[in-house]
Coordinates of C-alpha atoms in Angstrom, one line a residue:
Chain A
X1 CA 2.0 -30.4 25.4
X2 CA 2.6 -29.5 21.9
X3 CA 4.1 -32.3 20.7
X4 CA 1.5 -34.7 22.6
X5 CA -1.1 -32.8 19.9
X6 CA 1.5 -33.6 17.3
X7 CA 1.5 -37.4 17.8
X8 CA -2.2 -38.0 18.2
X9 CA -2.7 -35.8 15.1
X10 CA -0.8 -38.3 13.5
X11 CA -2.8 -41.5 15.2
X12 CA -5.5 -39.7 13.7
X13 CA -4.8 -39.4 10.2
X14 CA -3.9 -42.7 10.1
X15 CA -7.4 -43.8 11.8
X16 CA -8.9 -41.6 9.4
X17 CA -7.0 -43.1 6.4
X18 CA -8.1 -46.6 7.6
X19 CA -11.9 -45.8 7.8
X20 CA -14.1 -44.5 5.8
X21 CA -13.8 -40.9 3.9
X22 CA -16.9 -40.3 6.1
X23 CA -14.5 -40.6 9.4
X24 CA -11.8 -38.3 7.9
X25 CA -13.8 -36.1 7.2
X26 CA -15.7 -35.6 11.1
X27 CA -11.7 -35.7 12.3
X28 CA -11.0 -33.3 10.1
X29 CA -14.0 -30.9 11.2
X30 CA -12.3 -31.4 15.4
X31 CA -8.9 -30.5 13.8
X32 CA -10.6 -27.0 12.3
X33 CA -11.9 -26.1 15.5
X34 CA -8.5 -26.9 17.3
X35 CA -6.9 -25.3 14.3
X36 CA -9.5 -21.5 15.1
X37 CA -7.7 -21.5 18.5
X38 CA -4.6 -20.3 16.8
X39 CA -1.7 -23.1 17.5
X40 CA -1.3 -23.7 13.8
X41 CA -3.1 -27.2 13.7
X42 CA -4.0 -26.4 10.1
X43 CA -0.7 -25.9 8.9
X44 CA 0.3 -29.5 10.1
X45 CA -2.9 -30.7 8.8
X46 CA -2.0 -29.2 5.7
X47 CA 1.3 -31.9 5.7
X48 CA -0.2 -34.5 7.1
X49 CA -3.6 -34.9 4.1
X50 CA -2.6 -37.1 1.3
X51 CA -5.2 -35.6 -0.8
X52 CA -4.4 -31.9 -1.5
X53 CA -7.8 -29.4 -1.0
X54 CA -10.6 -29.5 -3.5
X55 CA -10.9 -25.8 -4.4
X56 CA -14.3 -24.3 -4.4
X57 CA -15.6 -21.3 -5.5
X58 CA -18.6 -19.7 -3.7
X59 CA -20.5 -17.0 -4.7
X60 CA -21.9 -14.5 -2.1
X61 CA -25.0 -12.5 -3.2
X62 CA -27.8 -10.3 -2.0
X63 CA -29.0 -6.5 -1.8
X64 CA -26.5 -3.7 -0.4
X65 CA -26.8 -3.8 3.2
X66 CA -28.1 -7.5 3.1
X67 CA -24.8 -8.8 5.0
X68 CA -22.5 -10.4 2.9
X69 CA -19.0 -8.5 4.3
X70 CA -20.3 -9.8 7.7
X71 CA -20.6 -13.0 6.6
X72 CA -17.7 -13.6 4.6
X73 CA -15.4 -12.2 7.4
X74 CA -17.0 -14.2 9.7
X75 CA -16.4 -17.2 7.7
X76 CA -12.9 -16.1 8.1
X77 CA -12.7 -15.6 11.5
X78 CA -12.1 -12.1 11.0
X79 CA -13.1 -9.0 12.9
X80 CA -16.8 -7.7 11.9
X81 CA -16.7 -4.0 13.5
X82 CA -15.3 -2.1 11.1
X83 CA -17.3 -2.8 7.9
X84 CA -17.5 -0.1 5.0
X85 CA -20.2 -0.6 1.9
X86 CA -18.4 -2.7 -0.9
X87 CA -17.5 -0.8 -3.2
X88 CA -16.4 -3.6 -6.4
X89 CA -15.8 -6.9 -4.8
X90 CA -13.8 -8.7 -1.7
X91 CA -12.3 -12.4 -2.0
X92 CA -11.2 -14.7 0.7
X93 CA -9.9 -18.1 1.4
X94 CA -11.4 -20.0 4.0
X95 CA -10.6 -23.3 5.0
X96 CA -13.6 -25.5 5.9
X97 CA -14.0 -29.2 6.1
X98 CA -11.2 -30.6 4.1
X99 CA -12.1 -27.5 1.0
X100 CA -10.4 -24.3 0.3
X101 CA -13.3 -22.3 -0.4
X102 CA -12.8 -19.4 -2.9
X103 CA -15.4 -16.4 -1.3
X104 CA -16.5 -14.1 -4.0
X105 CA -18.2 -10.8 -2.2
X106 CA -19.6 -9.0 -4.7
X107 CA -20.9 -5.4 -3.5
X108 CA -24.9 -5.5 -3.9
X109 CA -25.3 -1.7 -4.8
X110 CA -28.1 -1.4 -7.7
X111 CA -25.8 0.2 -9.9
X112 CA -23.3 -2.7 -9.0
X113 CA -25.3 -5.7 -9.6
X114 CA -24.9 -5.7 -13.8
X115 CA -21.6 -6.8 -12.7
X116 CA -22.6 -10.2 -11.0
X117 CA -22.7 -11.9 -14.2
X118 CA -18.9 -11.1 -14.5
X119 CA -18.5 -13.4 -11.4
X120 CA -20.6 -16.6 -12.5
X121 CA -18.5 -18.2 -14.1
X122 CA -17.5 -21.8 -12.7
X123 CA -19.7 -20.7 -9.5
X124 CA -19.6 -24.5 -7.3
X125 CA -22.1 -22.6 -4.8
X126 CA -24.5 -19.6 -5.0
X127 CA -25.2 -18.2 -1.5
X128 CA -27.8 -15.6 -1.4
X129 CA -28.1 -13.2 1.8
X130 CA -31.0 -11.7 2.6
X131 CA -31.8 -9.0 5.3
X132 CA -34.6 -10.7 7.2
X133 CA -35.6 -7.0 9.1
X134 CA -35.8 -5.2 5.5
X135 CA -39.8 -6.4 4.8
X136 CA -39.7 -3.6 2.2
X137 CA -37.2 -4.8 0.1
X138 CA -37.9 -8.5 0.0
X139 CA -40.2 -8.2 -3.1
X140 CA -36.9 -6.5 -4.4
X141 CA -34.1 -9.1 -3.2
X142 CA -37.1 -11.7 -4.1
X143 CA -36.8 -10.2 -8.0
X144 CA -33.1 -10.0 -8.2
X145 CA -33.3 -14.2 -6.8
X146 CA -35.6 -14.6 -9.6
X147 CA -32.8 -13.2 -12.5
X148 CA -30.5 -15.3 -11.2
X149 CA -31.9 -18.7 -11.3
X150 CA -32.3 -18.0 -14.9
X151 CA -29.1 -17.6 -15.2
X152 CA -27.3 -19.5 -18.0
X153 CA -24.1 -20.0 -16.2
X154 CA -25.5 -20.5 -12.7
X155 CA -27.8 -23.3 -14.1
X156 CA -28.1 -26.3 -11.8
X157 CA -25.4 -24.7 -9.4
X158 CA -26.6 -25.4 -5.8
X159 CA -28.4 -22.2 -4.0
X160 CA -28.0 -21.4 -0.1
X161 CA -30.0 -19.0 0.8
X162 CA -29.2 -17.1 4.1
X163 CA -32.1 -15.3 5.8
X164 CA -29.7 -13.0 8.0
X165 CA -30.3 -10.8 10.1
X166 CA -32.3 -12.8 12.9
X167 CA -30.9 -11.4 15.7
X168 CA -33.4 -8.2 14.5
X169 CA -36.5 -8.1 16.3
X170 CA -38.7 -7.3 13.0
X171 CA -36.8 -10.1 11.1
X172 CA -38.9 -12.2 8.9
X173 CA -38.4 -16.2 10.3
X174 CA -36.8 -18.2 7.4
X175 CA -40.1 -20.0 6.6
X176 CA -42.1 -17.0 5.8
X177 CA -39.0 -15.7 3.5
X178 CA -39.0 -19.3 1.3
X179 CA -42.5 -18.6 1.0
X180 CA -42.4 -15.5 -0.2
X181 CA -39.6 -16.2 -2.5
X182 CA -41.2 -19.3 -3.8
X183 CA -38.1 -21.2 -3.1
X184 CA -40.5 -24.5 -3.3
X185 CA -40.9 -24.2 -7.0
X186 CA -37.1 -24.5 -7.7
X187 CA -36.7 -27.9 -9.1
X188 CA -33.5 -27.5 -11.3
X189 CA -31.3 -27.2 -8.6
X190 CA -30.3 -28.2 -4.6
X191 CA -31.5 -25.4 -2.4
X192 CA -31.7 -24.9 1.4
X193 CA -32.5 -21.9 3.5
X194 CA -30.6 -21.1 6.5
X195 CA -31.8 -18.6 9.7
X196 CA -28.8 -17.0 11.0
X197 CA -27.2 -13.7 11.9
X198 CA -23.8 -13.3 10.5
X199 CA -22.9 -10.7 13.7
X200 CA -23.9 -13.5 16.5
X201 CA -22.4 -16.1 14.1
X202 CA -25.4 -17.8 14.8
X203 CA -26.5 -21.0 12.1
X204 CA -23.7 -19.5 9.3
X205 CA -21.9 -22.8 10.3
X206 CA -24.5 -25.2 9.4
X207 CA -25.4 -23.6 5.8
X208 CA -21.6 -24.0 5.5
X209 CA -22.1 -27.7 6.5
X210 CA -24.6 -27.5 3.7
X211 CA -23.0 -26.2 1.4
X212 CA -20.0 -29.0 1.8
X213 CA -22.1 -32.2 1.9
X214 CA -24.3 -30.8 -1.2
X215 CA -20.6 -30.6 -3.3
X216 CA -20.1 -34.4 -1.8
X217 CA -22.9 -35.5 -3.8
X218 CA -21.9 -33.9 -7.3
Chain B
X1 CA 17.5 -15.7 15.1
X2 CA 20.3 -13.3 13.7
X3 CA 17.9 -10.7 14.6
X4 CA 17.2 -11.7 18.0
X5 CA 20.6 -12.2 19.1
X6 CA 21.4 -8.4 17.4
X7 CA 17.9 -7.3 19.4
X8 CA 20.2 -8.6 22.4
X9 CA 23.8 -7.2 21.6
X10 CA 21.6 -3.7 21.1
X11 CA 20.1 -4.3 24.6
X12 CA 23.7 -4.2 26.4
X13 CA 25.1 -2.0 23.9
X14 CA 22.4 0.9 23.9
X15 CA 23.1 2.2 27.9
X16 CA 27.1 1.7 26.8
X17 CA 26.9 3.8 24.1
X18 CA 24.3 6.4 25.9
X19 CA 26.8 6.5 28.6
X20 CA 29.7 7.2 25.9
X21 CA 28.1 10.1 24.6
X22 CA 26.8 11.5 27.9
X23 CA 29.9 11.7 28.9
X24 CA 31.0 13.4 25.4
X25 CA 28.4 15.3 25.1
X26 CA 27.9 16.4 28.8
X27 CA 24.0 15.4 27.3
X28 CA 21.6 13.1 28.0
X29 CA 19.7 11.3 25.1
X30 CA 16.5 13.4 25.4
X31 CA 18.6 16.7 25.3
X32 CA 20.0 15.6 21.9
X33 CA 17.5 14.6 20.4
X34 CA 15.4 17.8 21.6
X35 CA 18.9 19.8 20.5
X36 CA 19.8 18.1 17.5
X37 CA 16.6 16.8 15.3
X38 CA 13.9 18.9 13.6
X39 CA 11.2 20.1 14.9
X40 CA 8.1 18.1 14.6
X41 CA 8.0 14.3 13.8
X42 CA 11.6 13.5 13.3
X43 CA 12.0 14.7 16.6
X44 CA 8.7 13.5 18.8
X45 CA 9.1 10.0 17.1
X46 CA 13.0 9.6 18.5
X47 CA 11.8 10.9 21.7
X48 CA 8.7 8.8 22.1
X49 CA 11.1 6.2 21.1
X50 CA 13.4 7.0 23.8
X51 CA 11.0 7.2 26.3
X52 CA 9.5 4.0 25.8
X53 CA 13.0 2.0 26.0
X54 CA 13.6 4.2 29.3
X55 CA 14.5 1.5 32.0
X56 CA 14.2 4.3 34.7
X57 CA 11.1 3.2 37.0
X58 CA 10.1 7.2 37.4
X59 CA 10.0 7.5 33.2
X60 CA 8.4 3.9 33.1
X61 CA 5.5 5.5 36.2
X62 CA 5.5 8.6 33.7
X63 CA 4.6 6.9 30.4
X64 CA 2.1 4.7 32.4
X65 CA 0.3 7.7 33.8
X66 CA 0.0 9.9 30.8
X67 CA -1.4 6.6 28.9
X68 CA -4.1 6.8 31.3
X69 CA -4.8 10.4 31.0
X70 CA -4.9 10.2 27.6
X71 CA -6.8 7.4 27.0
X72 CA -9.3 9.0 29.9
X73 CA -9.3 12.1 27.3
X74 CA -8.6 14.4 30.2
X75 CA -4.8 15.8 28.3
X76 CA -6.3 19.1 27.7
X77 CA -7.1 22.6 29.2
X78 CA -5.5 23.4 31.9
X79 CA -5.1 19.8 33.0
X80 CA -2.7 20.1 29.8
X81 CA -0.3 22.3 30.8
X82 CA 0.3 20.9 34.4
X83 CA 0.3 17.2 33.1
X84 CA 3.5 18.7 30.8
X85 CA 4.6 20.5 33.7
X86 CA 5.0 17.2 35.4
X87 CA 6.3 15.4 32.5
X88 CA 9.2 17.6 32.2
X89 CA 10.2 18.0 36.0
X90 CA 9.8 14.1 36.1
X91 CA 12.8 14.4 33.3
X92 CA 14.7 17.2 34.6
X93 CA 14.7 14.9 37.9
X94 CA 15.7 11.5 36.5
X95 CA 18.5 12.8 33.9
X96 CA 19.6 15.5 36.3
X97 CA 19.5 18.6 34.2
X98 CA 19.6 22.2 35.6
X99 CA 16.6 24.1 33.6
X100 CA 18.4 27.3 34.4
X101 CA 21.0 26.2 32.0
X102 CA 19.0 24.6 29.5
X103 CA 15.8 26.5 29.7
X104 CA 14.9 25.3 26.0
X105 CA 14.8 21.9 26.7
X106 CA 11.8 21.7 28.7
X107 CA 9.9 24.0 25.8
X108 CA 11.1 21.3 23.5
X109 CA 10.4 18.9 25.1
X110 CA 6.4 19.9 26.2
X111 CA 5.9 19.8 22.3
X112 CA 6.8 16.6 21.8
X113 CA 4.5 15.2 24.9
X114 CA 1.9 16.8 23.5
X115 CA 2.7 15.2 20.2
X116 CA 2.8 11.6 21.8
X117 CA 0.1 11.6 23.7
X118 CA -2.3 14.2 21.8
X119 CA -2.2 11.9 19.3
X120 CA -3.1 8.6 21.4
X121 CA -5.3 11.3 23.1
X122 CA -6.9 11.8 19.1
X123 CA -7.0 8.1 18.8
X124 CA -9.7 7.8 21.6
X125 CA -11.3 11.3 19.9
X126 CA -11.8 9.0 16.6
X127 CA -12.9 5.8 18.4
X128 CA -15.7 7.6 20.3
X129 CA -17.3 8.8 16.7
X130 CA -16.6 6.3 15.1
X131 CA -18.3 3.8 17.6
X132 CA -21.2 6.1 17.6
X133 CA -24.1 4.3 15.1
X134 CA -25.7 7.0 13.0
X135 CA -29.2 7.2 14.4
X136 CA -31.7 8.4 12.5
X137 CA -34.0 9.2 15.5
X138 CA -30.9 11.6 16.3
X139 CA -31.9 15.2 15.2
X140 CA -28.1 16.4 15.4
X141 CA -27.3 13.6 13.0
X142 CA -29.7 14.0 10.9
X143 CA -29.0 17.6 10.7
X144 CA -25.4 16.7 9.4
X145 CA -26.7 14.3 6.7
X146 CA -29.1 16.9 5.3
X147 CA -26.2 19.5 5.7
X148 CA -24.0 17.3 3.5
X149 CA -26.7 16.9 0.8
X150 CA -27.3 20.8 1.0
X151 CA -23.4 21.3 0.2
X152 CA -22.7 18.6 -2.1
X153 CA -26.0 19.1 -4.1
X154 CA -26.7 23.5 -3.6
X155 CA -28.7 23.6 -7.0
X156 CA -30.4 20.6 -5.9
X157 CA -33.6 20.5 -3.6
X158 CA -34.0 16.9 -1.6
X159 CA -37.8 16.0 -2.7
X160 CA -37.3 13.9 0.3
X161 CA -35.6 11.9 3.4
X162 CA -35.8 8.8 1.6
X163 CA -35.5 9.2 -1.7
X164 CA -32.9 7.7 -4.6
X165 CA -31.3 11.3 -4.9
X166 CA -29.2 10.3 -2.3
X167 CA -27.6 8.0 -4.9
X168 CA -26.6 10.9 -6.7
X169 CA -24.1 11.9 -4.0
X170 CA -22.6 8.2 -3.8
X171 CA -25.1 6.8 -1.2
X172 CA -25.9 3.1 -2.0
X173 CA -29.9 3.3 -2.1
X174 CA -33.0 5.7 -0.8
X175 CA -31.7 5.9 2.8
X176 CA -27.8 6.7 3.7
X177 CA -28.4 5.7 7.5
X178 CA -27.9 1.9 6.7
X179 CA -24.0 3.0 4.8
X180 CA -22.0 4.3 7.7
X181 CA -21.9 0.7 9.2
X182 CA -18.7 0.2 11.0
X183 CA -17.7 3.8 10.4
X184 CA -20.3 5.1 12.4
X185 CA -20.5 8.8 12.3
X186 CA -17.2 9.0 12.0
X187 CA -17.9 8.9 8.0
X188 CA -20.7 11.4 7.8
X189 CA -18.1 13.7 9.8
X190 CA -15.3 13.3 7.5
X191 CA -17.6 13.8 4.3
X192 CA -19.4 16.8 5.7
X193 CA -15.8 18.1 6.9
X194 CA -14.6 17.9 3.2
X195 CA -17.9 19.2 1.9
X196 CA -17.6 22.4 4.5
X197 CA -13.8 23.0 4.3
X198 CA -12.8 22.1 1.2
X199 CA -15.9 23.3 -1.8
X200 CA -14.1 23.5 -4.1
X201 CA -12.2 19.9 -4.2
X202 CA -14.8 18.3 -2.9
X203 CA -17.1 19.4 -6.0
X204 CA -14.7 18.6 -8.1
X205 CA -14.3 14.8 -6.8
X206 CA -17.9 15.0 -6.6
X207 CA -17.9 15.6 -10.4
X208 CA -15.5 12.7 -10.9
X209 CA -17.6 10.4 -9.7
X210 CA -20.6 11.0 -12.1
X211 CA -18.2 10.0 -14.9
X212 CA -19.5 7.5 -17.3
X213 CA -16.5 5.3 -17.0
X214 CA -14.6 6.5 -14.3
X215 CA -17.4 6.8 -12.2
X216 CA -18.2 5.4 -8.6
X217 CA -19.9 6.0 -5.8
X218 CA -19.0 9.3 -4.1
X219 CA -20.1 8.9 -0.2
X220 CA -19.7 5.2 -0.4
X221 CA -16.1 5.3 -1.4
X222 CA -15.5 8.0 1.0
X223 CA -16.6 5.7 4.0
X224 CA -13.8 3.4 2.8
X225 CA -11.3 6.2 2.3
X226 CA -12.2 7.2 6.4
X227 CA -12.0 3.2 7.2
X228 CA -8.2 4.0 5.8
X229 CA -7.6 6.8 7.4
X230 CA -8.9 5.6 10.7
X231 CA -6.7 2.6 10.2
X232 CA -4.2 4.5 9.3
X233 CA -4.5 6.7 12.5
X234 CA -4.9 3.5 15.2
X235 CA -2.1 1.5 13.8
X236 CA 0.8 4.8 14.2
X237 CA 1.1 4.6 10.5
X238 CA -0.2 8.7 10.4
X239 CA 1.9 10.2 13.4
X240 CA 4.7 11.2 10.7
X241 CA 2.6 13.4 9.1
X242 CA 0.3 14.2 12.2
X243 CA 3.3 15.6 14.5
X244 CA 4.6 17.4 11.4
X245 CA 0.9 19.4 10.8
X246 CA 0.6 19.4 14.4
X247 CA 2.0 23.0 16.5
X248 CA 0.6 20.9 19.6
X249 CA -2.0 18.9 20.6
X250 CA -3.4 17.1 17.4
X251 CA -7.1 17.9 17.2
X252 CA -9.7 16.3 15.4
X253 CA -9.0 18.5 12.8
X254 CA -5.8 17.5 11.9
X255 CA -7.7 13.8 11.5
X256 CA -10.1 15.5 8.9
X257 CA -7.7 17.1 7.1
X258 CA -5.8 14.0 6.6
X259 CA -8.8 12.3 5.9
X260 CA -9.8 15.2 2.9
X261 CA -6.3 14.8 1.6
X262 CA -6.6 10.9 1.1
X263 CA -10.0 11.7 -0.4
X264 CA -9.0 14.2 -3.2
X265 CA -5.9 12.3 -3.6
X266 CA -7.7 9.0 -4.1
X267 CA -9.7 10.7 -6.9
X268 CA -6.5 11.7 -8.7
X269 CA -4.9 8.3 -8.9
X270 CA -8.4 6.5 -9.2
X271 CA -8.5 8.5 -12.2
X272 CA -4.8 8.2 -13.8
X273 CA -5.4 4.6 -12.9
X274 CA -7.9 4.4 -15.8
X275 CA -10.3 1.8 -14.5
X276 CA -12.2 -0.5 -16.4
X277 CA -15.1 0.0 -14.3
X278 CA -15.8 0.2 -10.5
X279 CA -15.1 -3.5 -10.2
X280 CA -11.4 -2.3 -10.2
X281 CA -11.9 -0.2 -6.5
X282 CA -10.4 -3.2 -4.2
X283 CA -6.8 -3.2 -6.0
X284 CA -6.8 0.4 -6.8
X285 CA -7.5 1.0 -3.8
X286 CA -4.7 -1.2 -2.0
X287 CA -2.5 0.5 -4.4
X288 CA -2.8 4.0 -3.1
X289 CA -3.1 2.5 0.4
X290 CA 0.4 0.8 -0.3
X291 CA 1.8 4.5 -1.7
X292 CA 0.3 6.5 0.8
X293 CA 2.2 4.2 3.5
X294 CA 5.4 4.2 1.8
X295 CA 5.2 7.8 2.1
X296 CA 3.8 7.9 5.8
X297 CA 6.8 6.0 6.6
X298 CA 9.3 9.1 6.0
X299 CA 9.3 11.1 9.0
X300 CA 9.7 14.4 7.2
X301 CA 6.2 13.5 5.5
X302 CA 3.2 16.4 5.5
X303 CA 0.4 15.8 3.2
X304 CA -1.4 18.8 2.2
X305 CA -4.0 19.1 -0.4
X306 CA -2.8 21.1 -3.9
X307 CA -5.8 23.0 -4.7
X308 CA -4.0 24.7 -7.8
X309 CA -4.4 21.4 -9.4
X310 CA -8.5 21.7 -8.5
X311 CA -8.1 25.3 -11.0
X312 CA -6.9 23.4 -14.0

């Protein structure tokens, strides 16, 4: 059985080396889902590329209790049920579509947040998170947006905003949150807003899609 | 595969050498180590171990049954002392040893069940809390969290529920309900536990975290340090020190007090660690977790909390 997988991972590659970067890169995508399972796919993978990884670094922002833990453990296919408050900062590695994506989780505490700047440096990806249930605080995660696109060092670096939390039954739908952010008037930069909730894993895959076809393009 | 070929001398060779010293001894495994290792965890963890590599299919019906009735949380009262009184008779049975000439086995012995399964009896204990959202439409929880802020804060009068004073005891904004997450109300127990037993320490961490550079966030961090403990506690990591604290069934308190030890004792290295700024709390804090299992890992560990320090 195993070693079946083995060879056609191999026919693969070599189909994928043939065609078109386009076509690696959707065999590489099946080989990541095979890989989640847990039979160390990846690791042959790994062997097999010719091209080593293109590191990324992403940078996950937002308001305390906005979801970013959640979402960066779910990124790495890691239990979610025992989150604490980030206190300073958690990183990860996460394999995803042919990158090895640096996650900087940077606690969103008020008296935290002078400390982002610390972390923009080199930023390939901003990713802002948003609580979509916490209406009060938009006008306050809207602000905090605001100071960050005027950010030297995150000039022209692409923004994904996540409205989390959908799963919520006061959540705000995505559209209404661009809206009130003004994300329409950003013109220096690639943006995108994403629906999801990190908890149901729902739509966190396809701002990640995003995220990897917008570095494509630089 | 040197290892796994040792695992399978040790598998044939353990009954050999058990038989040997039976023989020797005129004593079965379970009376030696009840006879010949301290009280406490060096002896419950060589027990538990010995039980669980039992290949008799009455120890084997044993172990299964008393998982059950301590998972079902039902190892206590009265239920308690007959469930023991099984366990032993099960042993006396199986290993064929005359209680009228060992009557202080089966005392031993009784300890160290309630040790072993107390504690997996505790784990449950833990899980239920800690699986238990904090609800602010709950009046008893809310009571707690207003309780904490009235010992952590006695000079100070809350202006209201919501309100950024909260910040001042280490919550992260105007409303702690949304910082227990995963904890559950597991964390506000451990904090008000601290806050109640412990006034003095806990004022005086309390203290530590208003410093200008050394500062973090009291309640915040402390929902970390029970994420450790908790940890900690599932993974067996903390029966050294709980079977060593433990006269017999380990309680909920013994969980606390562990819990305010790691807290003060956090604090303390935080501290000597000389941080640049709270940004340093994920390594510092693997750090201590790193020491405080190294130390876990001796079975003559007990952690108690040195208040003479808090005097200085």
């Amino acid at each position: 059985m195993v070693q079946t997988i083995a060879v056609d991972l191999k026919k693969s590659h070599i189909i994928g080396d043939l065609q078109s970067p386009k076509m690696n890169f959707t065999i590489e995508m099946a080989l990541n889902d095979q890989g989640r399972k847990g039979n160390g796919l990846l690791s042959i993978l790994r062997k097999l590329k010719s091209q080593p990884d293109k590191e990324l670094r992403l940078l996950l922002l937002g308001l305390d209790n906005a979801g970013k833990t959640t979402l960066l453990k779910k990124l790495a296919s890691e239990d979610i049920t025992h989150i604490t408050p980030t206190q300073g900062f958690n990183i990860k590695s996460v394999q995803s579509e042919g990158f090895k994506l640096n996650v900087w989780d940077i606690g969103g505490q008020r008296k935290i947040r002078p400390y982002w700047r610390n972390y923009f440096e080199n930023t390939d990806v901003l990713i802002y998170v948003i609580d979509s249930a916490d209406r009060k605080r938009l006008e306050e995660t809207g602000h905090e947006l605001e100071e960050l696109l005027m950010e030297d060092k995150l000039a022209n670096v692409p923004l994904l905003v996540y409205a989390n939390k959908q799963d919520l039954l006061h959540a705000a739908p995505a559209s209404d949150i661009a809206e009130g952010l003004g994300l329409h008037t950003i013109k220096d930069r690639p943006w995108q807003i994403q629906a999801c909730s990190a908890t149901a894993g729902e739509g966190v895959k396809d701002g990640m899609e995003w995220v990897c076809k917008n570095i494509k393009k630089k | 595969m040197f290892r796994s070929l040792l695992g399978i001398i040790l598998w044939y060779l353990r009954p050999l050498m058990k038989w040997f010293l039976r023989k020797t001894t005129r004593l079965c495994e379970l009376q030696r180590l009840c006879y010949g290792e301290k009280a406490g965890a060096p002896r419950s963890l060589r027990v538990e171990n010995s039980l669980l590599q039992s290949r008799s299919g009455d120890i084997k019906n044993l172990i299964v049954f008393l998982d059950r009735i301590s998972d079902g949380r039902k190892f206590i009262g009265t239920n308690k002392d007959s469930i023991t009184h099984y366990a032993i008779h099960t042993v006396l049975r199986v290993k064929k040893i005359n209680p009228q000439i060992h009557p202080q086995f089966g005392i031993s012995f009784a300890k160290c069940i309630e040790h072993i399964w107390g504690y997996r009896q505790l784990i449950q204990e833990v899980e239920v809390l800690r699986t238990t959202p904090y609800d602010a439409n709950n009046e008893s929880h809310e009571t707690k969290l207003l309780t904490l802020w009235e010992l952590m804060m006695p000079s100070v009068q809350l202006e209201s529920r919501v309100t950024k004073q909260w910040q001042d005891i280490g919550f992260q904004g105007d409303d702690p309900k949304t910082d227990f997450r995963g904890m559950g109300l597991l964390g506000l127990e451990n904090l008000l536990y601290f806050a109640q037993e412990y006034p003095g320490p806990a004022s005086h961490v309390l203290s530590h975290s208003h410093h200008p550079q050394y500062g973090y966030a009291f309640a915040v961090v402390g929902i970390n340090l029970t994420s450790m403990a908790y940890h900690m506690l599932k993974d067996g990591s903390a029966k050294s020190h709980v079977y060593n604290v433990s006269q017999g069934l380990p309680t909920i308190k013994v969980f606390h007090h562990f819990y305010c030890y790691l807290f003060y004792e956090f604090d303390r290295f935080w501290i000597e660690a000389k941080p640049r700024n709270v940004m340093d709390f994920s390594h510092i804090r693997e750090k201590f977790e790193n020491t405080i299992r190294l130390s876990l890992s001796k079975p003559a560990s007990v952690f108690r909390i040195n208040i003479s320090i808090d005097n200085i």
